[in-house]
JSON list of C-alpha atoms in Angstrom, two decimals:
[
{"chain": "A", "resi": 1, "resn": "UNK", "atom": "CA", "xyz": [-2.72, -47.09, -115.52]},
{"chain": "A", "resi": 2, "resn": "UNK", "atom": "CA", "xyz": [-1.74, -47.78, -111.94]},
{"chain": "A", "resi": 3, "resn": "UNK", "atom": "CA", "xyz": [-3.10, -45.52, -109.21]},
{"chain": "A", "resi": 4, "resn": "UNK", "atom": "CA", "xyz": [-1.26, -45.25, -105.91]},
{"chain": "A", "resi": 5, "resn": "UNK", "atom": "CA", "xyz": [-2.59, -43.44, -102.86]},
{"chain": "A", "resi": 6, "resn": "UNK", "atom": "CA", "xyz": [-0.51, -43.11, -99.71]},
{"chain": "A", "resi": 7, "resn": "UNK", "atom": "CA", "xyz": [-1.85, -42.57, -96.22]},
{"chain": "A", "resi": 8, "resn": "UNK", "atom": "CA", "xyz": [-0.65, -42.69, -92.64]},
{"chain": "A", "resi": 9, "resn": "UNK", "atom": "CA", "xyz": [1.74, -39.77, -92.51]},
{"chain": "A", "resi": 10, "resn": "UNK", "atom": "CA", "xyz": [1.72, -37.31, -89.67]},
{"chain": "A", "resi": 11, "resn": "UNK", "atom": "CA", "xyz": [3.64, -35.60, -86.92]},
{"chain": "A", "resi": 12, "resn": "UNK", "atom": "CA", "xyz": [5.47, -37.85, -84.48]},
{"chain": "A", "resi": 13, "resn": "UNK", "atom": "CA", "xyz": [8.26, -37.54, -81.96]},
{"chain": "A", "resi": 14, "resn": "UNK", "atom": "CA", "xyz": [11.70, -39.04, -82.38]},
{"chain": "A", "resi": 15, "resn": "UNK", "atom": "CA", "xyz": [11.66, -42.66, -81.29]},
{"chain": "A", "resi": 16, "resn": "UNK", "atom": "CA", "xyz": [8.02, -43.14, -82.19]},
{"chain": "A", "resi": 17, "resn": "UNK", "atom": "CA", "xyz": [6.59, -45.51, -84.77]},
{"chain": "A", "resi": 18, "resn": "UNK", "atom": "CA", "xyz": [4.35, -44.93, -87.75]},
{"chain": "A", "resi": 19, "resn": "UNK", "atom": "CA", "xyz": [2.88, -47.13, -90.43]},
{"chain": "A", "resi": 20, "resn": "UNK", "atom": "CA", "xyz": [2.35, -45.86, -93.94]},
{"chain": "A", "resi": 21, "resn": "UNK", "atom": "CA", "xyz": [-0.07, -47.51, -96.33]},
{"chain": "A", "resi": 22, "resn": "UNK", "atom": "CA", "xyz": [-0.25, -47.40, -100.09]},
{"chain": "A", "resi": 23, "resn": "UNK", "atom": "CA", "xyz": [-3.50, -48.42, -101.71]},
{"chain": "A", "resi": 24, "resn": "UNK", "atom": "CA", "xyz": [-2.97, -49.52, -105.29]},
{"chain": "A", "resi": 25, "resn": "UNK", "atom": "CA", "xyz": [-5.42, -49.99, -108.10]},
{"chain": "A", "resi": 26, "resn": "UNK", "atom": "CA", "xyz": [-5.27, -50.64, -111.80]},
{"chain": "A", "resi": 27, "resn": "UNK", "atom": "CA", "xyz": [-4.48, -53.32, -114.29]},
{"chain": "A", "resi": 28, "resn": "UNK", "atom": "CA", "xyz": [-2.41, -56.18, -112.89]},
{"chain": "A", "resi": 29, "resn": "UNK", "atom": "CA", "xyz": [-1.25, -53.99, -110.03]},
{"chain": "A", "resi": 30, "resn": "UNK", "atom": "CA", "xyz": [-0.41, -56.97, -107.81]},
{"chain": "A", "resi": 31, "resn": "UNK", "atom": "CA", "xyz": [2.28, -58.08, -110.27]},
{"chain": "A", "resi": 32, "resn": "UNK", "atom": "CA", "xyz": [4.38, -54.92, -109.85]},
{"chain": "A", "resi": 33, "resn": "UNK", "atom": "CA", "xyz": [7.33, -54.66, -107.53]},
{"chain": "A", "resi": 34, "resn": "UNK", "atom": "CA", "xyz": [6.49, -51.94, -105.03]},
{"chain": "A", "resi": 35, "resn": "UNK", "atom": "CA", "xyz": [8.63, -49.52, -103.14]},
{"chain": "A", "resi": 36, "resn": "UNK", "atom": "CA", "xyz": [8.87, -46.41, -101.06]},
{"chain": "A", "resi": 37, "resn": "UNK", "atom": "CA", "xyz": [10.90, -43.28, -101.67]},
{"chain": "A", "resi": 38, "resn": "UNK", "atom": "CA", "xyz": [11.23, -40.10, -99.68]},
{"chain": "A", "resi": 39, "resn": "UNK", "atom": "CA", "xyz": [12.03, -36.54, -100.58]},
{"chain": "A", "resi": 40, "resn": "UNK", "atom": "CA", "xyz": [12.85, -33.33, -98.75]},
{"chain": "A", "resi": 41, "resn": "UNK", "atom": "CA", "xyz": [12.64, -29.82, -100.28]},
{"chain": "A", "resi": 42, "resn": "UNK", "atom": "CA", "xyz": [15.31, -29.18, -102.88]},
{"chain": "A", "resi": 43, "resn": "UNK", "atom": "CA", "xyz": [16.48, -32.80, -102.90]},
{"chain": "A", "resi": 44, "resn": "UNK", "atom": "CA", "xyz": [16.10, -35.74, -105.24]},
{"chain": "A", "resi": 45, "resn": "UNK", "atom": "CA", "xyz": [13.78, -38.52, -104.29]},
{"chain": "A", "resi": 46, "resn": "UNK", "atom": "CA", "xyz": [15.71, -41.21, -102.48]},
{"chain": "A", "resi": 47, "resn": "UNK", "atom": "CA", "xyz": [15.07, -44.91, -102.30]},
{"chain": "A", "resi": 48, "resn": "UNK", "atom": "CA", "xyz": [13.80, -46.23, -98.98]},
{"chain": "A", "resi": 49, "resn": "UNK", "atom": "CA", "xyz": [12.53, -49.78, -99.45]},
{"chain": "A", "resi": 50, "resn": "UNK", "atom": "CA", "xyz": [11.27, -52.23, -102.05]},
{"chain": "A", "resi": 51, "resn": "UNK", "atom": "CA", "xyz": [9.39, -55.50, -102.17]},
{"chain": "A", "resi": 52, "resn": "UNK", "atom": "CA", "xyz": [8.99, -57.96, -105.01]},
{"chain": "A", "resi": 53, "resn": "UNK", "atom": "CA", "xyz": [5.79, -59.28, -106.58]},
{"chain": "A", "resi": 54, "resn": "UNK", "atom": "CA", "xyz": [4.95, -61.86, -103.94]},
{"chain": "A", "resi": 55, "resn": "UNK", "atom": "CA", "xyz": [6.73, -60.36, -100.97]},
{"chain": "A", "resi": 56, "resn": "UNK", "atom": "CA", "xyz": [9.49, -62.95, -100.82]},
{"chain": "A", "resi": 57, "resn": "UNK", "atom": "CA", "xyz": [12.30, -60.43, -101.27]},
{"chain": "A", "resi": 58, "resn": "UNK", "atom": "CA", "xyz": [12.86, -56.99, -99.79]},
{"chain": "A", "resi": 59, "resn": "UNK", "atom": "CA", "xyz": [15.53, -54.33, -99.95]},
{"chain": "A", "resi": 60, "resn": "UNK", "atom": "CA", "xyz": [16.23, -51.29, -97.82]},
{"chain": "A", "resi": 61, "resn": "UNK", "atom": "CA", "xyz": [18.34, -48.20, -97.86]},
{"chain": "A", "resi": 62, "resn": "UNK", "atom": "CA", "xyz": [21.17, -48.44, -95.36]},
{"chain": "A", "resi": 63, "resn": "UNK", "atom": "CA", "xyz": [19.75, -45.49, -93.47]},
{"chain": "A", "resi": 64, "resn": "UNK", "atom": "CA", "xyz": [16.57, -47.38, -92.55]},
{"chain": "A", "resi": 65, "resn": "UNK", "atom": "CA", "xyz": [17.75, -50.98, -92.19]},
{"chain": "A", "resi": 66, "resn": "UNK", "atom": "CA", "xyz": [16.69, -52.45, -88.90]},
{"chain": "A", "resi": 67, "resn": "UNK", "atom": "CA", "xyz": [14.10, -49.74, -88.34]},
{"chain": "A", "resi": 68, "resn": "UNK", "atom": "CA", "xyz": [11.73, -49.88, -91.33]},
{"chain": "A", "resi": 69, "resn": "UNK", "atom": "CA", "xyz": [9.86, -52.89, -92.68]},
{"chain": "A", "resi": 70, "resn": "UNK", "atom": "CA", "xyz": [8.10, -53.07, -96.03]},
{"chain": "A", "resi": 71, "resn": "UNK", "atom": "CA", "xyz": [5.31, -55.55, -96.61]},
{"chain": "A", "resi": 72, "resn": "UNK", "atom": "CA", "xyz": [2.45, -56.10, -99.03]},
{"chain": "A", "resi": 73, "resn": "UNK", "atom": "CA", "xyz": [-0.96, -57.67, -99.03]},
{"chain": "A", "resi": 74, "resn": "UNK", "atom": "CA", "xyz": [-1.87, -58.39, -102.62]},
{"chain": "A", "resi": 75, "resn": "UNK", "atom": "CA", "xyz": [-5.37, -59.50, -101.67]},
{"chain": "A", "resi": 76, "resn": "UNK", "atom": "CA", "xyz": [-5.93, -55.95, -100.42]},
{"chain": "A", "resi": 77, "resn": "UNK", "atom": "CA", "xyz": [-3.76, -54.33, -103.11]},
{"chain": "A", "resi": 78, "resn": "UNK", "atom": "CA", "xyz": [-1.86, -52.56, -100.38]},
{"chain": "A", "resi": 79, "resn": "UNK", "atom": "CA", "xyz": [1.78, -52.09, -99.51]},
{"chain": "A", "resi": 80, "resn": "UNK", "atom": "CA", "xyz": [2.93, -50.93, -96.09]},
{"chain": "A", "resi": 81, "resn": "UNK", "atom": "CA", "xyz": [5.95, -49.27, -94.59]},
{"chain": "A", "resi": 82, "resn": "UNK", "atom": "CA", "xyz": [6.30, -49.83, -90.87]},
{"chain": "A", "resi": 83, "resn": "UNK", "atom": "CA", "xyz": [8.65, -47.20, -89.49]},
{"chain": "A", "resi": 84, "resn": "UNK", "atom": "CA", "xyz": [10.08, -47.70, -86.03]},
{"chain": "A", "resi": 85, "resn": "UNK", "atom": "CA", "xyz": [12.58, -45.70, -84.00]},
{"chain": "A", "resi": 86, "resn": "UNK", "atom": "CA", "xyz": [11.97, -42.65, -86.13]},
{"chain": "A", "resi": 87, "resn": "UNK", "atom": "CA", "xyz": [14.70, -40.04, -86.31]},
{"chain": "A", "resi": 88, "resn": "UNK", "atom": "CA", "xyz": [14.63, -36.35, -87.16]},
{"chain": "A", "resi": 89, "resn": "UNK", "atom": "CA", "xyz": [16.33, -37.13, -90.46]},
{"chain": "A", "resi": 90, "resn": "UNK", "atom": "CA", "xyz": [13.40, -39.36, -91.45]},
{"chain": "A", "resi": 91, "resn": "UNK", "atom": "CA", "xyz": [11.29, -36.24, -91.95]},
{"chain": "A", "resi": 92, "resn": "UNK", "atom": "CA", "xyz": [10.22, -36.18, -95.59]},
{"chain": "A", "resi": 93, "resn": "UNK", "atom": "CA", "xyz": [7.39, -36.65, -98.00]},
{"chain": "A", "resi": 94, "resn": "UNK", "atom": "CA", "xyz": [7.10, -40.39, -98.54]},
{"chain": "A", "resi": 95, "resn": "UNK", "atom": "CA", "xyz": [6.07, -41.65, -101.96]},
{"chain": "A", "resi": 96, "resn": "UNK", "atom": "CA", "xyz": [4.74, -45.02, -102.91]},
{"chain": "A", "resi": 97, "resn": "UNK", "atom": "CA", "xyz": [6.09, -46.37, -106.19]},
{"chain": "A", "resi": 98, "resn": "UNK", "atom": "CA", "xyz": [5.28, -49.19, -108.57]},
{"chain": "A", "resi": 99, "resn": "UNK", "atom": "CA", "xyz": [8.11, -50.44, -110.76]},
{"chain": "A", "resi": 100, "resn": "UNK", "atom": "CA", "xyz": [8.51, -52.76, -113.71]},
{"chain": "A", "resi": 101, "resn": "UNK", "atom": "CA", "xyz": [11.85, -54.07, -112.50]},
{"chain": "A", "resi": 102, "resn": "UNK", "atom": "CA", "xyz": [12.77, -55.06, -108.99]},
{"chain": "A", "resi": 103, "resn": "UNK", "atom": "CA", "xyz": [16.45, -54.62, -109.76]},
{"chain": "A", "resi": 104, "resn": "UNK", "atom": "CA", "xyz": [16.28, -50.90, -110.61]},
{"chain": "A", "resi": 105, "resn": "UNK", "atom": "CA", "xyz": [15.01, -48.47, -107.99]},
{"chain": "A", "resi": 106, "resn": "UNK", "atom": "CA", "xyz": [16.41, -45.24, -109.31]},
{"chain": "A", "resi": 107, "resn": "UNK", "atom": "CA", "xyz": [13.68, -42.58, -109.47]},
{"chain": "A", "resi": 108, "resn": "UNK", "atom": "CA", "xyz": [13.90, -42.24, -113.27]},
{"chain": "A", "resi": 109, "resn": "UNK", "atom": "CA", "xyz": [13.07, -45.92, -113.66]},
{"chain": "A", "resi": 110, "resn": "UNK", "atom": "CA", "xyz": [9.77, -45.65, -111.80]},
{"chain": "A", "resi": 111, "resn": "UNK", "atom": "CA", "xyz": [6.70, -45.36, -114.05]},
{"chain": "A", "resi": 112, "resn": "UNK", "atom": "CA", "xyz": [4.07, -44.90, -111.33]},
{"chain": "A", "resi": 113, "resn": "UNK", "atom": "CA", "xyz": [4.06, -42.68, -108.26]},
{"chain": "A", "resi": 114, "resn": "UNK", "atom": "CA", "xyz": [1.66, -41.76, -105.54]},
{"chain": "A", "resi": 115, "resn": "UNK", "atom": "CA", "xyz": [1.16, -38.14, -104.53]},
{"chain": "A", "resi": 116, "resn": "UNK", "atom": "CA", "xyz": [3.04, -38.58, -101.28]},
{"chain": "A", "resi": 117, "resn": "UNK", "atom": "CA", "xyz": [2.32, -38.39, -97.57]},
{"chain": "A", "resi": 118, "resn": "UNK", "atom": "CA", "xyz": [4.22, -36.14, -95.19]},
{"chain": "A", "resi": 119, "resn": "UNK", "atom": "CA", "xyz": [6.05, -37.58, -92.20]},
{"chain": "A", "resi": 120, "resn": "UNK", "atom": "CA", "xyz": [7.41, -35.06, -89.73]},
{"chain": "A", "resi": 121, "resn": "UNK", "atom": "CA", "xyz": [9.58, -36.21, -86.86]},
{"chain": "A", "resi": 122, "resn": "UNK", "atom": "CA", "xyz": [10.09, -33.75, -84.04]},
{"chain": "A", "resi": 123, "resn": "UNK", "atom": "CA", "xyz": [12.43, -33.77, -81.06]}
]
C-alpha cells in the first residue's frame, strides 16, 4: 500500500505563510497523482490542490488560487503545499492524498490518505 504522512501544520496568524509536507512511501508511489484536501468539523473533505505524476500539471480550488502552490519532489517522495497569505477560513485539517486518476479529485475517488495535519489561522 501507499503510506502518506503529513507534517508542517501549526498555528499562524492571518497573512502568514506555512509549508506543508507529505512524505510518501510504498510501491510505485512516485507514479501517483498527488493532492491536498482540507476538512473542518462536520464538513466533507474539500479539494485544495493536485499535481500530476511528474509535476507538469497542477490544479487548485478557486479559494486558494494565487495563494497556494503545490509541488513534488519524486526523488524525495515528497509533495508540498506552500500556503501564503493565509486567511481565517483556511483553518482546517489538511490531508495528503494519492490518487489513481488526475482527472477525478472527489474524496470518494481517493484510495490513499494521510492522517492529516492541523492548520489554525488566527486573527
